Tab-separated table of C-alpha atoms in Angstrom:
chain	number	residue	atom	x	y	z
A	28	UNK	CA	-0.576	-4.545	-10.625
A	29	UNK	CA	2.022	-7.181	-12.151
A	30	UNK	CA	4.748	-6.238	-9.310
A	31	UNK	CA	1.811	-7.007	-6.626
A	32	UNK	CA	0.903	-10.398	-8.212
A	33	UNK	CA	4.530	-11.618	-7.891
A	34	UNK	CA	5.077	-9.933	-4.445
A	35	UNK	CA	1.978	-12.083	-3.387
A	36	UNK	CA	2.759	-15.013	-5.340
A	37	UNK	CA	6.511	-15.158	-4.044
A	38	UNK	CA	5.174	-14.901	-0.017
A	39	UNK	CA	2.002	-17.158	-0.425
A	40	UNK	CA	4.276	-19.791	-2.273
A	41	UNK	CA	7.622	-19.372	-0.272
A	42	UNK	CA	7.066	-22.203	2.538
A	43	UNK	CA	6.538	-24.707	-0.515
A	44	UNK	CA	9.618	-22.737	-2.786
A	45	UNK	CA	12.057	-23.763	0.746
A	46	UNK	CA	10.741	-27.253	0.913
A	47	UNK	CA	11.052	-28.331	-2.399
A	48	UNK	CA	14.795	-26.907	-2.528
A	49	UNK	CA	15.594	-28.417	0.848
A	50	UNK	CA	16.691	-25.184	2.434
A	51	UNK	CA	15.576	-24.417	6.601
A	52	UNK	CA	12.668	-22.364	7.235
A	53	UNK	CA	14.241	-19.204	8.093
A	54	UNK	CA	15.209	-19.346	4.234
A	55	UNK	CA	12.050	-17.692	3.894
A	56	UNK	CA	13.219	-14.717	5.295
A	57	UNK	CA	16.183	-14.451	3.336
A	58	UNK	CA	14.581	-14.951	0.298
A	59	UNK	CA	12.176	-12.122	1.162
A	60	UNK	CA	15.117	-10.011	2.123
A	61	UNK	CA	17.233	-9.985	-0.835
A	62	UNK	CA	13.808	-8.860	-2.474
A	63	UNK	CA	12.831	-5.864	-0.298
A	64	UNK	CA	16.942	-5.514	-0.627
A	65	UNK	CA	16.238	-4.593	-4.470
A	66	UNK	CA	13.076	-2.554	-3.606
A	67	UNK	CA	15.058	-0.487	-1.027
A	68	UNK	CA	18.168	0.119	-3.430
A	69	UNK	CA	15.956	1.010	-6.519
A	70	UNK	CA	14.245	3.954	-4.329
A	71	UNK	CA	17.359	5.955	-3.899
A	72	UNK	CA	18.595	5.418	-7.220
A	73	UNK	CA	17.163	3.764	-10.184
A	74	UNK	CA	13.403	5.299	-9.689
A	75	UNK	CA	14.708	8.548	-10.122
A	76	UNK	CA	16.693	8.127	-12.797
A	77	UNK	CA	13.953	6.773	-14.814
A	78	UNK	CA	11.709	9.770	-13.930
A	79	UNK	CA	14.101	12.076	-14.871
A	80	UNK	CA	14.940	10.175	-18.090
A	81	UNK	CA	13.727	11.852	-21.840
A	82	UNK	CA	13.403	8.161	-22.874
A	83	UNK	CA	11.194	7.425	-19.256
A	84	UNK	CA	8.620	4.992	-21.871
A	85	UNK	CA	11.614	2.959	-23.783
A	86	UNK	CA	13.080	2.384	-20.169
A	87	UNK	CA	9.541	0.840	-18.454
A	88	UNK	CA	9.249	-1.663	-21.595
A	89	UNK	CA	12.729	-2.724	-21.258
A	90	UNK	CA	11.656	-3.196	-17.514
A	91	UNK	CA	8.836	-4.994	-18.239
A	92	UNK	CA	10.895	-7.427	-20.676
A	93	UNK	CA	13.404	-7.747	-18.573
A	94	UNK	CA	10.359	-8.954	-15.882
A	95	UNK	CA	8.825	-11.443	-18.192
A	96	UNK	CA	12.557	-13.021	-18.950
A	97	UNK	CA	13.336	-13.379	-15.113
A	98	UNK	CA	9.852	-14.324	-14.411
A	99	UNK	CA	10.145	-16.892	-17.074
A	100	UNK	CA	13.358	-17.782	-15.811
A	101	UNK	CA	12.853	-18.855	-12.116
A	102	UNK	CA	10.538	-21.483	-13.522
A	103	UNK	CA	13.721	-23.414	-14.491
A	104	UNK	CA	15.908	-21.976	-11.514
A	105	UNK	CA	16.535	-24.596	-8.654
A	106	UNK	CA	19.589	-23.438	-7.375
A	107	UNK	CA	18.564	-21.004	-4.322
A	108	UNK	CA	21.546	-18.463	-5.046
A	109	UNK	CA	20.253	-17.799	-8.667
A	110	UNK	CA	16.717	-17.910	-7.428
A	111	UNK	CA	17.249	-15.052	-5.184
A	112	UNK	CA	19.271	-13.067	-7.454
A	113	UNK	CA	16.399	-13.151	-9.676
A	114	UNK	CA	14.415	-12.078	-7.269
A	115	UNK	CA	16.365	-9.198	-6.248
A	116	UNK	CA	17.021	-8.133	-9.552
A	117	UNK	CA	12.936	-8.171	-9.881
A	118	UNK	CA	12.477	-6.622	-6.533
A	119	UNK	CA	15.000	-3.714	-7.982
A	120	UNK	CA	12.963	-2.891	-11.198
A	121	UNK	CA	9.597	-3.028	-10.899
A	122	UNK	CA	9.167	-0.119	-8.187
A	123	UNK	CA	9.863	2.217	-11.115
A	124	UNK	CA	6.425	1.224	-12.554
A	125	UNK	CA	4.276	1.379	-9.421
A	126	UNK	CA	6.381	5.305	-8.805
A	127	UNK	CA	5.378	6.285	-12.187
A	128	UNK	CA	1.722	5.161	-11.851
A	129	UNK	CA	1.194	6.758	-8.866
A	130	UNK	CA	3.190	10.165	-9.823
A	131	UNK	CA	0.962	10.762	-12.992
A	132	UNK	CA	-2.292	9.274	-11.930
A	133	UNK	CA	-5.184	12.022	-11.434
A	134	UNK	CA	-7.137	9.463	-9.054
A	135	UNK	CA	-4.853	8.326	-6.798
A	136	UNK	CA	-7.629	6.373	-5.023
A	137	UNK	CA	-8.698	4.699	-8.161
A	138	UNK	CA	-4.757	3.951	-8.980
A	139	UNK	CA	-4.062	2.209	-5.750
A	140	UNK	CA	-7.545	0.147	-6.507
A	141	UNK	CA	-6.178	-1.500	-9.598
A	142	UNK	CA	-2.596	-2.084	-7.947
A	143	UNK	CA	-4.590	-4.199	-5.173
A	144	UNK	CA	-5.666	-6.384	-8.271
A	145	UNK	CA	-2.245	-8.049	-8.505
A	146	UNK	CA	-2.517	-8.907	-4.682
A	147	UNK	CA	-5.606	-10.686	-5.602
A	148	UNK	CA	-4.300	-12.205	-8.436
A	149	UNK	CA	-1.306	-13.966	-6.270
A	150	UNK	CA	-3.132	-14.726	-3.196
A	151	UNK	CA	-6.876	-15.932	-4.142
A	152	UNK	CA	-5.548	-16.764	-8.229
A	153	UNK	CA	-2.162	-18.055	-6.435
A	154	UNK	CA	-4.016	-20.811	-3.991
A	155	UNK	CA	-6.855	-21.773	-6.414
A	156	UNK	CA	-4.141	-23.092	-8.740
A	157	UNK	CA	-1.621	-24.501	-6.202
A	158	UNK	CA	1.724	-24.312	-8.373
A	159	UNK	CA	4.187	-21.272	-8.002
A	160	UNK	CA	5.641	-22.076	-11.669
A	161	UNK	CA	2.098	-21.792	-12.818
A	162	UNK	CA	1.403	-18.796	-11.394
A	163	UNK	CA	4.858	-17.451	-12.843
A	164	UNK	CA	4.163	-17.849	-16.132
A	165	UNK	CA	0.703	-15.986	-15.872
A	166	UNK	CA	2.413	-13.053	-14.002
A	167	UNK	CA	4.654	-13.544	-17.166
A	168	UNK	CA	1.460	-13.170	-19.551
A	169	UNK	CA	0.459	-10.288	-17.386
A	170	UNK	CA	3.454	-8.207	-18.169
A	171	UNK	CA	3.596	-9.002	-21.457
A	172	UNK	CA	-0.117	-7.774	-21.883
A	173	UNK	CA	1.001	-4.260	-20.049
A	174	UNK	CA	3.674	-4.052	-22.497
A	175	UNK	CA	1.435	-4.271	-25.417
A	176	UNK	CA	-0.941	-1.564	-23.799
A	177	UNK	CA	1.703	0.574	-23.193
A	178	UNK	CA	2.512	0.663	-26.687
A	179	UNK	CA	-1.167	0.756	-28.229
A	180	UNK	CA	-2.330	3.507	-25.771
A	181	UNK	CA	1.007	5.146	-24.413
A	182	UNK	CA	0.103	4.697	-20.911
A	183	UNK	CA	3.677	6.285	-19.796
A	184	UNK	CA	4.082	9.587	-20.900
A	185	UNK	CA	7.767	11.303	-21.913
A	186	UNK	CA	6.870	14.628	-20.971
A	187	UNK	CA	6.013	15.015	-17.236
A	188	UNK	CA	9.487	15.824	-15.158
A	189	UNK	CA	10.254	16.436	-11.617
A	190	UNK	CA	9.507	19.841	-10.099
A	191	UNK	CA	12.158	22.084	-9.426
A	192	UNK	CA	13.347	20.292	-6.123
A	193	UNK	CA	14.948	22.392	-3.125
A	194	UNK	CA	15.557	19.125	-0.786
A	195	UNK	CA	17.216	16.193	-1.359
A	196	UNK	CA	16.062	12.901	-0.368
A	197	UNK	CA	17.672	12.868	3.216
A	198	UNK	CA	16.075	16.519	4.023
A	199	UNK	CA	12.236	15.185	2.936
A	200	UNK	CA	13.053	12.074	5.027
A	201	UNK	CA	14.092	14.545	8.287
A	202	UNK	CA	11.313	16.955	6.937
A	203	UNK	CA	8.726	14.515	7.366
A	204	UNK	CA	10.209	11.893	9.644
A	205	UNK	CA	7.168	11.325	11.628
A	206	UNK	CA	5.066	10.442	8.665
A	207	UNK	CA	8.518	7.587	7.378
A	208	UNK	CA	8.989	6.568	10.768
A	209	UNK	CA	5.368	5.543	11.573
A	210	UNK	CA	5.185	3.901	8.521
A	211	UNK	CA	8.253	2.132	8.838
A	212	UNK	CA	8.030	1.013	12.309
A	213	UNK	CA	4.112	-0.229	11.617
A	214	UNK	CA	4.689	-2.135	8.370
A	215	UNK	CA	8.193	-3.448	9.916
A	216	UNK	CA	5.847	-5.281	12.257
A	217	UNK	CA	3.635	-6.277	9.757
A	218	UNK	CA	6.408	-7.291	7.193
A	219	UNK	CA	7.433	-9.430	9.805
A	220	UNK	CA	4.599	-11.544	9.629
A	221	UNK	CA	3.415	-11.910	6.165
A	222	UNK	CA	6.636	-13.584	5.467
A	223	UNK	CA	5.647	-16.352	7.547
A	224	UNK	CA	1.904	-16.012	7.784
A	225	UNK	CA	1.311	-19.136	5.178
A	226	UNK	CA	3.521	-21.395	7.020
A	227	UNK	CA	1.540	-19.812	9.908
A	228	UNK	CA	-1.337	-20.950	9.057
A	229	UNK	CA	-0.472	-24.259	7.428
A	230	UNK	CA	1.052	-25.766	10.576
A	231	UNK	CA	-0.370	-23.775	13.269
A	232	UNK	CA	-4.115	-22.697	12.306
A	233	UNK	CA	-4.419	-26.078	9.365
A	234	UNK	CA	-5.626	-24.009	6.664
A	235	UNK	CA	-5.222	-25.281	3.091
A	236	UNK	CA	-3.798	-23.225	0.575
A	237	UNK	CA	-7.253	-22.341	-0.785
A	238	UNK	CA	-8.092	-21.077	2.419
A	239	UNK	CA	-5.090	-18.329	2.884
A	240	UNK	CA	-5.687	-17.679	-0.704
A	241	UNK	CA	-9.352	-16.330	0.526
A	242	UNK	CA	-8.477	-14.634	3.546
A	243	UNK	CA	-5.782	-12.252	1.594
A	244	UNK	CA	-8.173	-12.254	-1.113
A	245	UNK	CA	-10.113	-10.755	1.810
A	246	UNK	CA	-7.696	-8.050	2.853
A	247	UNK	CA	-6.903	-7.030	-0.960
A	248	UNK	CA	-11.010	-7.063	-2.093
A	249	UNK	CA	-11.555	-4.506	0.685
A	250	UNK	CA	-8.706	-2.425	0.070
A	251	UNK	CA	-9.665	-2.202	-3.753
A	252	UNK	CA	-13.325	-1.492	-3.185
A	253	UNK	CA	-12.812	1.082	-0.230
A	254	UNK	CA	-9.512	2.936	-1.208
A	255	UNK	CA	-11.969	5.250	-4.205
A	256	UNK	CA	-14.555	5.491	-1.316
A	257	UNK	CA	-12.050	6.551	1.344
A	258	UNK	CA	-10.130	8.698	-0.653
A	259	UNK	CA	-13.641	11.148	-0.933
A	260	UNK	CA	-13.071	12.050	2.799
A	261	UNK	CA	-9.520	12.663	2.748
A	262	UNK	CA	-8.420	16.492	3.090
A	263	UNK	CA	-5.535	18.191	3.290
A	264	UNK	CA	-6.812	18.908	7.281
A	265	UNK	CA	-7.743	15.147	8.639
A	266	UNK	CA	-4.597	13.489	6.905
A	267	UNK	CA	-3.152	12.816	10.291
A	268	UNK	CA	-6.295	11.635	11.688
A	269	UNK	CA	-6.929	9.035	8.942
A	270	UNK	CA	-3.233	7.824	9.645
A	271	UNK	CA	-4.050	7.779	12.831
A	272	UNK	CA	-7.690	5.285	12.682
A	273	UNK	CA	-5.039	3.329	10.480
A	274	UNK	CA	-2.952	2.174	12.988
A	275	UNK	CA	-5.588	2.286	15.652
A	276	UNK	CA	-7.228	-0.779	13.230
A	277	UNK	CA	-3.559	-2.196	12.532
A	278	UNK	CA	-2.844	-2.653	16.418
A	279	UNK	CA	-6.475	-4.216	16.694
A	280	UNK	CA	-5.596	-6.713	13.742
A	281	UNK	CA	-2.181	-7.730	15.166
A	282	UNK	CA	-3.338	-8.568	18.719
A	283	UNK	CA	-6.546	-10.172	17.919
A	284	UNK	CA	-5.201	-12.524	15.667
A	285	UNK	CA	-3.745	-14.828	18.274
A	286	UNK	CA	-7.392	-14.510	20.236
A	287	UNK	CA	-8.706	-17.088	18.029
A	288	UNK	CA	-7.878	-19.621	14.753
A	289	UNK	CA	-11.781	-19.783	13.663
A	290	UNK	CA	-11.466	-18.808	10.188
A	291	UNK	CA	-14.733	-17.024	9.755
A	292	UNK	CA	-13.035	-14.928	12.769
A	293	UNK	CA	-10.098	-14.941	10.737
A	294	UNK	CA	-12.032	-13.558	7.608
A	295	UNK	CA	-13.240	-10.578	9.957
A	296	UNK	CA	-10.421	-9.495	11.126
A	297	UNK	CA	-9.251	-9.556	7.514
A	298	UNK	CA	-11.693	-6.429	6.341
A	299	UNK	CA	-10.198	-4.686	9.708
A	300	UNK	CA	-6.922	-5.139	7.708
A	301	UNK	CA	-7.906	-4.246	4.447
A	302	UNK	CA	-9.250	-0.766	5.836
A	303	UNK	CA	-6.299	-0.276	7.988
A	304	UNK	CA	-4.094	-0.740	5.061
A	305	UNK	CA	-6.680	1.616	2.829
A	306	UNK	CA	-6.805	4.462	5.169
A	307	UNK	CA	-3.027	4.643	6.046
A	308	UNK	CA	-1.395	4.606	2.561
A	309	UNK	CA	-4.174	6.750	0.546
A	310	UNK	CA	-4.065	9.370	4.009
A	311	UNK	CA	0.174	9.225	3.719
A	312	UNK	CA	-0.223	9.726	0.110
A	313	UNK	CA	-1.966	12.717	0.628
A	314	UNK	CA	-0.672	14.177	3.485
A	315	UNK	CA	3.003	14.009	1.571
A	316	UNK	CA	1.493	15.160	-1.555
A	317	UNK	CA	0.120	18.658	-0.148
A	318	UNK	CA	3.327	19.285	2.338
A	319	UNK	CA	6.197	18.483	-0.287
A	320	UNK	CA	6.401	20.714	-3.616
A	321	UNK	CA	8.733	17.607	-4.350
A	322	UNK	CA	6.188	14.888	-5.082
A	323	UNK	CA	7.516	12.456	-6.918
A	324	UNK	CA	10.232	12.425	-4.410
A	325	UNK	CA	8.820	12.025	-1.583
A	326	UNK	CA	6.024	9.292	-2.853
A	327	UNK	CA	9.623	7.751	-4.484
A	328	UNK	CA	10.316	7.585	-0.518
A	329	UNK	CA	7.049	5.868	0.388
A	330	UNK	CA	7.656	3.162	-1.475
A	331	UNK	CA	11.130	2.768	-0.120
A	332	UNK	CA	9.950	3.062	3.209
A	333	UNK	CA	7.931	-0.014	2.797
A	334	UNK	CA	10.812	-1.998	0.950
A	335	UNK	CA	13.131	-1.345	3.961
A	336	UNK	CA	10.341	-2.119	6.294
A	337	UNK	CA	10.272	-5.233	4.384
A	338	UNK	CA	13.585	-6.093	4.766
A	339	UNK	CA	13.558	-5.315	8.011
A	340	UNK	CA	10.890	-7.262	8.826
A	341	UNK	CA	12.538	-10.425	6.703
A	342	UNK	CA	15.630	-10.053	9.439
A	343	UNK	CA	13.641	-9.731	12.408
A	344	UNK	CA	11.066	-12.826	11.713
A	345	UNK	CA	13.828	-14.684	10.840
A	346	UNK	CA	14.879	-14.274	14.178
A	347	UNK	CA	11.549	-14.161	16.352
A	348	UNK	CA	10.030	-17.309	14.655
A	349	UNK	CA	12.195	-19.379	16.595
A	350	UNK	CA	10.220	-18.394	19.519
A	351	UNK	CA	6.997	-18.776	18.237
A	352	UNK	CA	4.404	-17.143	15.693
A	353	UNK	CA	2.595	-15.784	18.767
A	354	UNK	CA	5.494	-13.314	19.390
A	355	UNK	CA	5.621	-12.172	15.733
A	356	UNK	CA	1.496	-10.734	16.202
A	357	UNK	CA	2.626	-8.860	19.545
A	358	UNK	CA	5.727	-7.052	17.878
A	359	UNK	CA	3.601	-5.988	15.022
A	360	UNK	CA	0.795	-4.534	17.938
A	361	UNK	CA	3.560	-3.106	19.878
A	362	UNK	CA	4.919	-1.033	16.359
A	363	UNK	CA	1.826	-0.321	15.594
A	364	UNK	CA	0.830	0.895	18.977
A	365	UNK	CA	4.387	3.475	18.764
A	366	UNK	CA	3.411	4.555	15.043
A	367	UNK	CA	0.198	5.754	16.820
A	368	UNK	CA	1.609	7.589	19.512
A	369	UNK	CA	4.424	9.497	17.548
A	370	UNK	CA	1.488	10.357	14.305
A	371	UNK	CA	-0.667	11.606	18.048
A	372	UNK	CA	2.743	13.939	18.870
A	373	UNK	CA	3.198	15.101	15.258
A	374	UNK	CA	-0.632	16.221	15.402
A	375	UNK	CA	0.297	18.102	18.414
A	376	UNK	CA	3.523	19.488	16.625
A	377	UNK	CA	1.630	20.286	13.470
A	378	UNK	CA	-1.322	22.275	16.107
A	379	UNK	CA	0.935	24.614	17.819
A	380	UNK	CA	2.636	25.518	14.556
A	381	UNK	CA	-1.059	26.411	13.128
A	382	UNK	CA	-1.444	28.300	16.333
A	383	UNK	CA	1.970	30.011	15.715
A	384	UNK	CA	1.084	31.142	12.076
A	385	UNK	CA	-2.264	32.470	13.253
């Protein structure tokens, strides 16, 4: 939860964060890279050495210390080199906490749920209140409350380890490349515009901060009241299918976006979003979780998927936002649109094998 109220926090606030440091727009996007840099980097290696660590508990407090000193920190930083080292150095920790949530929860719908409570807290929290600092020092207060939970009711536990793994990282990745690829390819697209979405709709829809603040609030309140009721109708059977509605409703999003700047149309096509988002992480969850005996693993690989998507996605809008915001909307539909159609072959892939067995 306190990695997704910074993440939000850090992309709602970085059009102001650029201005008041007098750097160029497409700062934004380097800024946002060096933090999906961290995210990417800490999947392949620090993750798993903190869930393989007899000391996993004393490791996530320092984490979590180390959090609340950076956090504390950037409220002082001006210089924009230090800035985004503390930012990557965040963006390289805190995946460790989401991995081990997720890897030891026994309702992984209910888990997610509460992680989408940090998105609200940066978004809706994060433009009622107007100041990044401000909203630094709560994340800070946040984290320092987790800490002292963690101690009172030992929310981490020492003893769970990594199964007996037969593949390494690179051989779940090829094992399952249709499930990374899709993923990467539709949240590349998607990446891509978050970054910029609040100087989006500042300058090009004239939205207040208060406003954006609602319509993620929008996206993360659906995602945290659906993902327990979602998760019901998951099996191990219709896990493609589910990914598939996902990005059938994330190519819908993208392309009618740029139809219209009403924001009550806005605020519709933000549920669309939220259950896009729902259905395509809890079914890719799931879906990994039954075909891998190496769990941890290959959830490790989820995450990084999304943090390279991210930085990905920081590059390319960089890039495209010269040409307009409109262009940013119809990469993420076209992604979106080839995530569907290789999850549609890998359905086809995964039938004939079925047929094979039988």
């Amino acid at each position: 939860m306190n990695h997704f109220s910074f993440f939000s926090s850090l992309y709602l606030f970085l059009p102001i964060i650029t201005q008041q440091m007098k750097l160029p727009n497409n700062y934004i996007g380097i800024i946002g890279f060096f933090f999906s840099l961290g995210s990417v980097l800490s999947g392949f290696s620090f993750s798993n050495i903190v869930q393989r660590s007899k000391n996993k508990q004393k490791i996530l407090n320092i984490i979590i210390i180390v959090n609340i000193f950076l956090l504390l920190l950037l409220i002082t930083i001006e210089n924009p080199i230090l800035f985004m080292l503390a930012v990557f150095i965040i963006g390289y920790l805190s995946p460790s906490l989401i991995g081990t949530n997720i890897s030891e929860s026994k309702n992984k719908g209910l888990t997610v749920s509460i992680s989408s409570l940090g998105f609200i807290m940066g978004y809706l929290v994060g433009g009622m209140v107007g100041n990044f600092k401000t909203m630094l020092l709560v994340i800070a207060i946040q984290f320092a409350l987790s800490l002292l939970l963690s101690y009172r009711f030992c929310l981490f536990s020492n003893n769970i380890q990594e199964t007996n793994s037969t593949l390494d990282a690179f051989s779940i990745l090829k094992k399952n490349w249709y499930i990374y690829l899709g993923l990467f390819l539709r949240h590349t697209g998607a990446a891509s515009i978050w970054l910029y979405l609040s100087y989006i709709l500042i300058n090009n829809y004239n939205l207040n901060l208060t406003q954006i603040g609602i319509l993620h609030a929008i996206n993360i309140f659906i995602q945290t009241i659906s993902n327990p009721l979602v998760y019901r109708f998951i099996t191990p059977k219709n896990t493609l299918n589910f990914i598939a509605i996902g990005y059938v409703l994330s190519s819908t999003y993208f392309v009618c976006f740029i139809l219209s700047k009403n924001f009550i149309f806005l605020s519709f096509l933000q549920v669309i979003l939220g259950l896009s988002f729902t259905v395509l992480y809890l079914a890719n969850i799931e879906y990994l979780s039954n075909k891998n005996e190496e769990k941890i693993t290959s959830l490790a690989l989820l995450s990084s998927t999304f943090s390279m998507s991210n930085l990905v996605g920081a590059l390319i809008s960089s890039y495209i936002i010269k040409y307009g915001y409109v262009l940013l909307f119809i990469n993420g539909f076209v992604l979106s649109l080839a995530s569907l159609l290789i999850i549609l072959l890998a359905k086809k892939i995964d039938r004939h094998q079925d047929q094979y067995q039988l």
